[in-house]
mmCIF file of N, CA and C and ligand atoms in Angstrom:
data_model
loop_
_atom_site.group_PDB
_atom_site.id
_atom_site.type_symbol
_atom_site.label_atom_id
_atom_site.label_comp_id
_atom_site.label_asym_id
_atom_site.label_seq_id
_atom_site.Cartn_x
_atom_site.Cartn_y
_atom_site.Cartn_z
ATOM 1 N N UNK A 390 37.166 -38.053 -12.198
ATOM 2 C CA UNK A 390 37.016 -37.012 -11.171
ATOM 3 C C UNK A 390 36.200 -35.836 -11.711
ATOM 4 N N UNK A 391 35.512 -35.145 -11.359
ATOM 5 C CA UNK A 391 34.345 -33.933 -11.245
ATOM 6 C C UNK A 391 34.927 -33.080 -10.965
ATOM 7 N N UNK A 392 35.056 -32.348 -12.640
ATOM 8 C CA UNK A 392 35.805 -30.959 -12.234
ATOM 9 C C UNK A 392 34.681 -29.471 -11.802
ATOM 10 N N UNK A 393 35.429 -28.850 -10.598
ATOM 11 C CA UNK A 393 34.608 -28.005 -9.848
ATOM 12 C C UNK A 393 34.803 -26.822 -10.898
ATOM 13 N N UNK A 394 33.346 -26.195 -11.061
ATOM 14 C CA UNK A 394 33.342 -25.496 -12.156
ATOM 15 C C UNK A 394 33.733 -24.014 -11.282
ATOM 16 N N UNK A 395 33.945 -23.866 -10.065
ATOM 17 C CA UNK A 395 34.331 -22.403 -8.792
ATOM 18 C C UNK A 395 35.077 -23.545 -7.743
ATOM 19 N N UNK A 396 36.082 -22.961 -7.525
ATOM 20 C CA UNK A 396 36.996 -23.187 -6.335
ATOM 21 C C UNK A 396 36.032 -23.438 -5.062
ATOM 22 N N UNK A 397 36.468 -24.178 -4.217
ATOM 23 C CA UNK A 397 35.691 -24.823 -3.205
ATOM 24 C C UNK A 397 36.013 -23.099 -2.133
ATOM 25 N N UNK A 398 34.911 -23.102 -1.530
ATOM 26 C CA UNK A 398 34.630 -22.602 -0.070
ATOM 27 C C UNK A 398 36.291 -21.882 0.342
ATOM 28 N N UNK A 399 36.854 -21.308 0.815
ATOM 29 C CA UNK A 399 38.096 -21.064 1.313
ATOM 30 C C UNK A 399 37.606 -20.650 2.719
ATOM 31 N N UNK A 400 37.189 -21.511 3.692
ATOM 32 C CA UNK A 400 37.130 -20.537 5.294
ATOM 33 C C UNK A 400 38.210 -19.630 5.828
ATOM 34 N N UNK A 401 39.458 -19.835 5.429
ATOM 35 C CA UNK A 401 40.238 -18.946 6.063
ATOM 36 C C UNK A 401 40.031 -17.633 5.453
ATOM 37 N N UNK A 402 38.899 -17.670 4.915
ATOM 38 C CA UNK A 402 38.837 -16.239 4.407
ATOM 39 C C UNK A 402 37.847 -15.622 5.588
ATOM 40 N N UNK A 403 37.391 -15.929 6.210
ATOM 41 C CA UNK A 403 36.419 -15.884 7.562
ATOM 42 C C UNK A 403 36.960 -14.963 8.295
ATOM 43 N N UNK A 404 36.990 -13.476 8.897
ATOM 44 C CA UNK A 404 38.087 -13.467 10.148
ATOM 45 C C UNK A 404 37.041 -13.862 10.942
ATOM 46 N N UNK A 405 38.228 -14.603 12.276
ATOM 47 C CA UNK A 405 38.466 -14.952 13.356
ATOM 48 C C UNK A 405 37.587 -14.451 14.239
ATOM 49 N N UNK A 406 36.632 -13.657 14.219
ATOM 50 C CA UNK A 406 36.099 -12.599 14.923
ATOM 51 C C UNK A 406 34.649 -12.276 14.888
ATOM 52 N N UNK A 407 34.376 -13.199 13.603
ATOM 53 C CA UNK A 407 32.735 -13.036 12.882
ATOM 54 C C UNK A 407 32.014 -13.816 13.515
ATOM 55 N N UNK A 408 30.564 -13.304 14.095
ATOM 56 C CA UNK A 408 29.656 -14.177 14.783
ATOM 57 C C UNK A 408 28.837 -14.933 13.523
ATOM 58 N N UNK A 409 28.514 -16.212 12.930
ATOM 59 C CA UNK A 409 28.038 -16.687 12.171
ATOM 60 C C UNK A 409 26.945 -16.330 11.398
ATOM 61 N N UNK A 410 25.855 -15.542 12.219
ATOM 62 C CA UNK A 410 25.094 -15.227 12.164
ATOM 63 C C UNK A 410 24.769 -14.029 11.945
ATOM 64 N N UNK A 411 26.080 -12.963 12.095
ATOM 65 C CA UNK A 411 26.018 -10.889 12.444
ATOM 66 C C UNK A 411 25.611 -10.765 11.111
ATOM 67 N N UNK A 412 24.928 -9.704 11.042
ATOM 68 C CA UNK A 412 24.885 -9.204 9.729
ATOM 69 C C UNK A 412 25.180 -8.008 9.754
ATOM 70 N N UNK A 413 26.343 -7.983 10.953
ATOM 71 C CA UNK A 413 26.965 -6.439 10.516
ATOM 72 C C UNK A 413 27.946 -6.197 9.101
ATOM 73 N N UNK A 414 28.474 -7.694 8.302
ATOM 74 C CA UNK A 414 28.771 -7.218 7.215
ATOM 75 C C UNK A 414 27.832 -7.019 6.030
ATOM 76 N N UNK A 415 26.569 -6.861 6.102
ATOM 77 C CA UNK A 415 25.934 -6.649 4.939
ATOM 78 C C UNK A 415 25.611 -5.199 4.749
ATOM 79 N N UNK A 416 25.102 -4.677 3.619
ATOM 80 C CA UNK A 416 24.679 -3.194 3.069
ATOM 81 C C UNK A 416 23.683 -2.957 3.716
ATOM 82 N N UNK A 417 22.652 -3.514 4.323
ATOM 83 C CA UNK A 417 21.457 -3.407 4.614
ATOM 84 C C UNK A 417 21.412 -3.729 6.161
ATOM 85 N N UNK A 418 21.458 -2.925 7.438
ATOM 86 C CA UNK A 418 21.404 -3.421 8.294
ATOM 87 C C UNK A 418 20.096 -3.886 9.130
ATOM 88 N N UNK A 419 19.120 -4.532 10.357
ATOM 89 C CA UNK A 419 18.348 -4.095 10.654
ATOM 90 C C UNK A 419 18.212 -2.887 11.283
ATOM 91 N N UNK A 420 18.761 -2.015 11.739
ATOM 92 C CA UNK A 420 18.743 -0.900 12.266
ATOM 93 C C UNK A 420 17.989 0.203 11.160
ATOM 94 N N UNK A 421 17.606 0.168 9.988
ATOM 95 C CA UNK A 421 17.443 0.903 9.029
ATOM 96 C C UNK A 421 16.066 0.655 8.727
ATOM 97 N N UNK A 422 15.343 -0.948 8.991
ATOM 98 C CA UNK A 422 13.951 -1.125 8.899
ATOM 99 C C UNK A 422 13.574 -1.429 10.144
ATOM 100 N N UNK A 423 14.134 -1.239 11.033
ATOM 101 C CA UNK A 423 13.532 -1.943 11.999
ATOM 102 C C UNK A 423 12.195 -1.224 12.947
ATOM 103 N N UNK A 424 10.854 -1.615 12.709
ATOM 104 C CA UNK A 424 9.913 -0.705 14.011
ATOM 105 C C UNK A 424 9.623 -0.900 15.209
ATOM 106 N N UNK A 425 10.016 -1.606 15.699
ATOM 107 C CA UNK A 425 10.221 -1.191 17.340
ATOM 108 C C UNK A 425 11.819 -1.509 18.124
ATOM 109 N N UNK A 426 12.300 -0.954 18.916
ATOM 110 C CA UNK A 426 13.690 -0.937 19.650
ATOM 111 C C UNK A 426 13.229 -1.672 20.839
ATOM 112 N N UNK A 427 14.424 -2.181 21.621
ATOM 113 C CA UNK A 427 14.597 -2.675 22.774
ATOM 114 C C UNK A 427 15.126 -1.605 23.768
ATOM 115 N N UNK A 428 14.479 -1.467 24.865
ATOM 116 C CA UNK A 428 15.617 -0.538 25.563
ATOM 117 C C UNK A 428 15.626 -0.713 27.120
ATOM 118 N N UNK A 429 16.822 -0.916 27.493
ATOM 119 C CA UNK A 429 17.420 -1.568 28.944
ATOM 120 C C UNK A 429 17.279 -0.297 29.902
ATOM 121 N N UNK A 430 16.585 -0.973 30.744
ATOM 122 C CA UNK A 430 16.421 -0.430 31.868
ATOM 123 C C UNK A 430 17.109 -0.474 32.946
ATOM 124 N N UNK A 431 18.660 0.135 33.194
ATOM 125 C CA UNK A 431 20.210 -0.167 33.763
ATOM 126 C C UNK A 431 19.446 -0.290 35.277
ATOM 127 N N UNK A 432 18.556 0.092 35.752
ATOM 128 C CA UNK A 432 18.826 0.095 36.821
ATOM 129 C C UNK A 432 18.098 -1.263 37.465
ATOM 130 N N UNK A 433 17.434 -1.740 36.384
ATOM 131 C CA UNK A 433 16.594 -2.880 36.381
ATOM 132 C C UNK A 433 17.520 -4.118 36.420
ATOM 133 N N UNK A 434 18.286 -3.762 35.211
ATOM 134 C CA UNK A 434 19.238 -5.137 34.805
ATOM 135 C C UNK A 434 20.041 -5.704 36.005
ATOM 136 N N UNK A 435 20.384 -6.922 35.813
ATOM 137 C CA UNK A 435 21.261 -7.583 37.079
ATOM 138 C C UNK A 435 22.256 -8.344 36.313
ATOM 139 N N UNK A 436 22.336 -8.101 34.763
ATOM 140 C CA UNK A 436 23.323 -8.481 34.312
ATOM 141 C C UNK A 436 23.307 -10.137 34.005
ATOM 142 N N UNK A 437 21.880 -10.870 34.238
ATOM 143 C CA UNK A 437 22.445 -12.220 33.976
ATOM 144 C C UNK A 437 22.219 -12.860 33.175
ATOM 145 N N UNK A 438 22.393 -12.021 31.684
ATOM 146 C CA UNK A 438 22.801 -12.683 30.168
ATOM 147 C C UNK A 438 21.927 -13.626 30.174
ATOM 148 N N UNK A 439 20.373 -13.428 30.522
ATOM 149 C CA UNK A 439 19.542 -14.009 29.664
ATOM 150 C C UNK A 439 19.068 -13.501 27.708
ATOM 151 N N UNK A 440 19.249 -12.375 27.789
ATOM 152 C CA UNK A 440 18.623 -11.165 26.810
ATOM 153 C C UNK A 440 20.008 -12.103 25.852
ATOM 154 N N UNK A 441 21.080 -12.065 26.424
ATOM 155 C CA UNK A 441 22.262 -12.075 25.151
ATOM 156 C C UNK A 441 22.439 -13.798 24.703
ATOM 157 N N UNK A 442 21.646 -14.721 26.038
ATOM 158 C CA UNK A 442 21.710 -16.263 25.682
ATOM 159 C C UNK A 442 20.389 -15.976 24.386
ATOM 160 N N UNK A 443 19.604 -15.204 24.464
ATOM 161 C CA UNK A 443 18.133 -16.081 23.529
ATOM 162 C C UNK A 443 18.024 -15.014 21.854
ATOM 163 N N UNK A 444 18.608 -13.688 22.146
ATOM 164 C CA UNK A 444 18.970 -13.067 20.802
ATOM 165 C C UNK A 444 19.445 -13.722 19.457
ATOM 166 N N UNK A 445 18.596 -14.007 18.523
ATOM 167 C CA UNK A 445 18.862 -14.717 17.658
ATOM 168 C C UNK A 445 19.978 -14.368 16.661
ATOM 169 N N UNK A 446 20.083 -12.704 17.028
ATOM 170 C CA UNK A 446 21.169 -12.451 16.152
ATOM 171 C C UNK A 446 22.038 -11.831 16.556
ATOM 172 N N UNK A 447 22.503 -12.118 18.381
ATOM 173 C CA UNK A 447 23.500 -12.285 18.815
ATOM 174 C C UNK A 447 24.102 -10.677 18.968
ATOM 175 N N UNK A 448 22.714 -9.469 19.447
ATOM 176 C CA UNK A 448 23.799 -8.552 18.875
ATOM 177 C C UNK A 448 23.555 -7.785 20.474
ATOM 178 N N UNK A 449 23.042 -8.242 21.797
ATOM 179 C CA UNK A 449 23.006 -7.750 23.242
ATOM 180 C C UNK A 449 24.654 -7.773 23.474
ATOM 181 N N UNK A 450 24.861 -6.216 24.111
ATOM 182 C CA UNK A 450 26.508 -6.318 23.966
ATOM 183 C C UNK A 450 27.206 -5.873 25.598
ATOM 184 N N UNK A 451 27.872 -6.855 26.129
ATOM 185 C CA UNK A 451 28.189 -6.699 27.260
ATOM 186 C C UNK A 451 28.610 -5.457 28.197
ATOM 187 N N UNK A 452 28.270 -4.783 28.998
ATOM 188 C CA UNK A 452 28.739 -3.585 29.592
ATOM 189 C C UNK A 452 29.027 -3.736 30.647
ATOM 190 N N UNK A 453 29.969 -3.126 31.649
ATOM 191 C CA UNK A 453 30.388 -3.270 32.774
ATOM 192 C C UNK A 453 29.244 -3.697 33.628
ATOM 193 N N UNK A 454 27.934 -3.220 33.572
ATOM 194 C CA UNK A 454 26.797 -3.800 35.132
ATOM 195 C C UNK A 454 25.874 -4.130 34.748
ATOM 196 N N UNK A 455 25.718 -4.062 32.704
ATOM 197 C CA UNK A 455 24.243 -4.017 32.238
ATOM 198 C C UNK A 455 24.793 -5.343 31.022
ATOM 199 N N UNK A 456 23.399 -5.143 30.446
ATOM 200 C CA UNK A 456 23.603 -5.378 28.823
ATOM 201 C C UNK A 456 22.899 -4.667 28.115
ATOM 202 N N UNK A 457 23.463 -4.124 26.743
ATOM 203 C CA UNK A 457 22.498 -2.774 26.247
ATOM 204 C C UNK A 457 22.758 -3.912 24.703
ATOM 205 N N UNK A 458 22.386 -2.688 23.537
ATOM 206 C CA UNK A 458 21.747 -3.365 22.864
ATOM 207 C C UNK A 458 22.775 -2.819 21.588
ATOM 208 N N UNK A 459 22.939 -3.737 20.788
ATOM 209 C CA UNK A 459 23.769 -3.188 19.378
ATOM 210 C C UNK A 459 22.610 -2.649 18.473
ATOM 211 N N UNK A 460 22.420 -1.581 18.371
ATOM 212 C CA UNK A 460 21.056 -1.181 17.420
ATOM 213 C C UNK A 460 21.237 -0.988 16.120
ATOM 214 N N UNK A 461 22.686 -1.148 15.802
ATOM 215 C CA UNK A 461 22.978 -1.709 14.196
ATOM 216 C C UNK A 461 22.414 -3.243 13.801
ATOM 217 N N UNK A 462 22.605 -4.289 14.572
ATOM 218 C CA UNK A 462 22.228 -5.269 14.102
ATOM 219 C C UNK A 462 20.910 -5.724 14.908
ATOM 220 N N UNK A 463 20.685 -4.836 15.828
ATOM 221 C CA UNK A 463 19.104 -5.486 16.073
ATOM 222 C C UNK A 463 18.297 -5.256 15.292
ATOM 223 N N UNK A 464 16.966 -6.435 15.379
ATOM 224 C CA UNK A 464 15.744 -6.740 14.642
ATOM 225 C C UNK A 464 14.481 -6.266 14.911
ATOM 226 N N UNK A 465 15.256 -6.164 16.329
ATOM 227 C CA UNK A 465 13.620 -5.720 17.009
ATOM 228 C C UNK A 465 12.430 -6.496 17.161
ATOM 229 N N UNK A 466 12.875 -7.797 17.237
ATOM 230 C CA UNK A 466 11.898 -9.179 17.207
ATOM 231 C C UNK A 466 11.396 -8.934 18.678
ATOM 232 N N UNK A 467 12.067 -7.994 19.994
ATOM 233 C CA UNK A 467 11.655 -8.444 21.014
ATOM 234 C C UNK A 467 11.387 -9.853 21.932
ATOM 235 N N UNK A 468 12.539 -10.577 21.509
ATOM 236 C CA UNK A 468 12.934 -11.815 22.117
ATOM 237 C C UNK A 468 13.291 -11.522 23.156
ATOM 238 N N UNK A 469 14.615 -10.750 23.057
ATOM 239 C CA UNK A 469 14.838 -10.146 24.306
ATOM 240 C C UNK A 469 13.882 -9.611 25.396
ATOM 241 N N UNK A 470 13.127 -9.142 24.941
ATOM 242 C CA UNK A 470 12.518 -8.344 26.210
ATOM 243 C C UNK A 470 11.428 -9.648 26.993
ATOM 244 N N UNK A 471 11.148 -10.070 26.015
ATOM 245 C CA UNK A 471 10.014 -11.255 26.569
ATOM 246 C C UNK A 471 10.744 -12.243 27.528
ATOM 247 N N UNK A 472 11.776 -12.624 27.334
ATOM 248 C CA UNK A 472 12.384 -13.513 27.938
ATOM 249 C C UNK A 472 13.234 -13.161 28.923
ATOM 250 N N UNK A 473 13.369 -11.729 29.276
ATOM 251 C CA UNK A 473 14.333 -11.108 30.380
ATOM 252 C C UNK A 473 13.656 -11.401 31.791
ATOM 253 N N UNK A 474 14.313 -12.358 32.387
ATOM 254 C CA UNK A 474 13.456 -12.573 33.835
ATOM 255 C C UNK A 474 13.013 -11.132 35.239
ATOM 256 N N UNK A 475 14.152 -10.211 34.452
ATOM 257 C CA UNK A 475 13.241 -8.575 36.103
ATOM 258 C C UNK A 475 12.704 -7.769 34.816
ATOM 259 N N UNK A 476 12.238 -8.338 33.689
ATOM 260 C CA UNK A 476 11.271 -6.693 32.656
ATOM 261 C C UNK A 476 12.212 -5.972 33.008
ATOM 262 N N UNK A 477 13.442 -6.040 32.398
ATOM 263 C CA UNK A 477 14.389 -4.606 32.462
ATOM 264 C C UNK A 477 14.371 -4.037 30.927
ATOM 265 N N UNK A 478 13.808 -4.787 30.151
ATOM 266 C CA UNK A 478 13.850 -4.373 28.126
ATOM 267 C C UNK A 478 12.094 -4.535 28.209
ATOM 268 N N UNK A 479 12.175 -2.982 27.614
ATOM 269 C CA UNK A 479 10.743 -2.423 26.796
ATOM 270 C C UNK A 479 11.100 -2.283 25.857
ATOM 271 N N UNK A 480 10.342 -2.717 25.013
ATOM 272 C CA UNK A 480 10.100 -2.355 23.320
ATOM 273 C C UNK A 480 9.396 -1.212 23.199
ATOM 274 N N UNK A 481 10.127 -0.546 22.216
ATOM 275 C CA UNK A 481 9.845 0.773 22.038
ATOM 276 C C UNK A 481 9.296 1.273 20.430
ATOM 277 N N UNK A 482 8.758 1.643 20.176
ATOM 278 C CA UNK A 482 8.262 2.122 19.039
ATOM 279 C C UNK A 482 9.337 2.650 18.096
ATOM 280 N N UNK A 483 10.102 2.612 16.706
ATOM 281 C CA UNK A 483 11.273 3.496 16.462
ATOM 282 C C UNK A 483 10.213 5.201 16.008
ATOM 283 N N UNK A 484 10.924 6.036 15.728
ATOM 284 C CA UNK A 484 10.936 7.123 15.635
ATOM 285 C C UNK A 484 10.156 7.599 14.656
ATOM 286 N N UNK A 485 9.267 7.866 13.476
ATOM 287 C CA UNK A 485 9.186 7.817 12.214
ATOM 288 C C UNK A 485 9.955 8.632 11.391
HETATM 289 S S1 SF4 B 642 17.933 -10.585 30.651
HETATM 290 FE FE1 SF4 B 642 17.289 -8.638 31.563
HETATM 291 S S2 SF4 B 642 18.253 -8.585 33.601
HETATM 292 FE FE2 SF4 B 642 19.283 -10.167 32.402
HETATM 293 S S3 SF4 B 642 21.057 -9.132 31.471
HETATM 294 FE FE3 SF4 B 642 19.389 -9.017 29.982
HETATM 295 S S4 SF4 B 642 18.385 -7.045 30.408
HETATM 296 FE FE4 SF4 B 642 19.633 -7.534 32.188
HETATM 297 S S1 SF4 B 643 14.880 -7.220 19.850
HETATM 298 FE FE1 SF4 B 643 15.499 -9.255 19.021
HETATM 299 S S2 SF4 B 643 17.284 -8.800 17.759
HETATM 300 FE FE2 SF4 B 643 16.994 -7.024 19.091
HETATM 301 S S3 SF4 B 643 18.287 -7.394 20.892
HETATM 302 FE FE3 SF4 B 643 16.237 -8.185 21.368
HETATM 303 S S4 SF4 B 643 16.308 -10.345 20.800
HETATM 304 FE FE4 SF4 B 643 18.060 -9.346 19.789
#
């Protein structure tokens, strides 16, 4: 038998709660490099979770009539906005 030189994987160390993909637990968020923002246009939106199906990193966050945007873990790839069927997300330049 092949002794494991590190203890195997433990998933229950996972919480219950982590999107696979968030990188809200790392030191480095995109919100910190990111140059251009997404930004929802509420009166535009109709709410039908296209922006939050195609976000690669899962971070469009549900609101009572809209979907707005987690700007800690967005990338600013502008997936979202391209793929929103009423142009309710403009990409926006960040700030310098
Ligand atoms: S894809 Fe556009 S219209 Fe649909 S929920 Fe997202 S922002 Fe709103
Ligand atoms: S810009 Fe990219 S990372 Fe940010 S919300 Fe849109 S799809 Fe997600």
């Amino acid at each position: 038998m092949i002794k494991q030189s590190r203890p195997f994987f433990d998933s229950s160390t996972i919480p219950d709660d982590l999107c696979p993909i968030a990188t809200a637990l790392t030191p480095m968020l995109p919100g910190d490099w990111r140059s251009m923002r997404p930004v929802v246009d509420r009166a535009k939106c109709v709410k039908c979770a296209v922006c939050w199906l195609y976000c690669p990193v899962q971070c469009m966050l549900e609101k009572p009539a809209w979907f707005d945007v987690d700007l800690a873990t967005c990338k600013g790839c502008g997936i979202c906005a391209e793929e929103c069927p009423h142009r309710a997300i403009a990409m926006v330049e960040e700030a310098a």
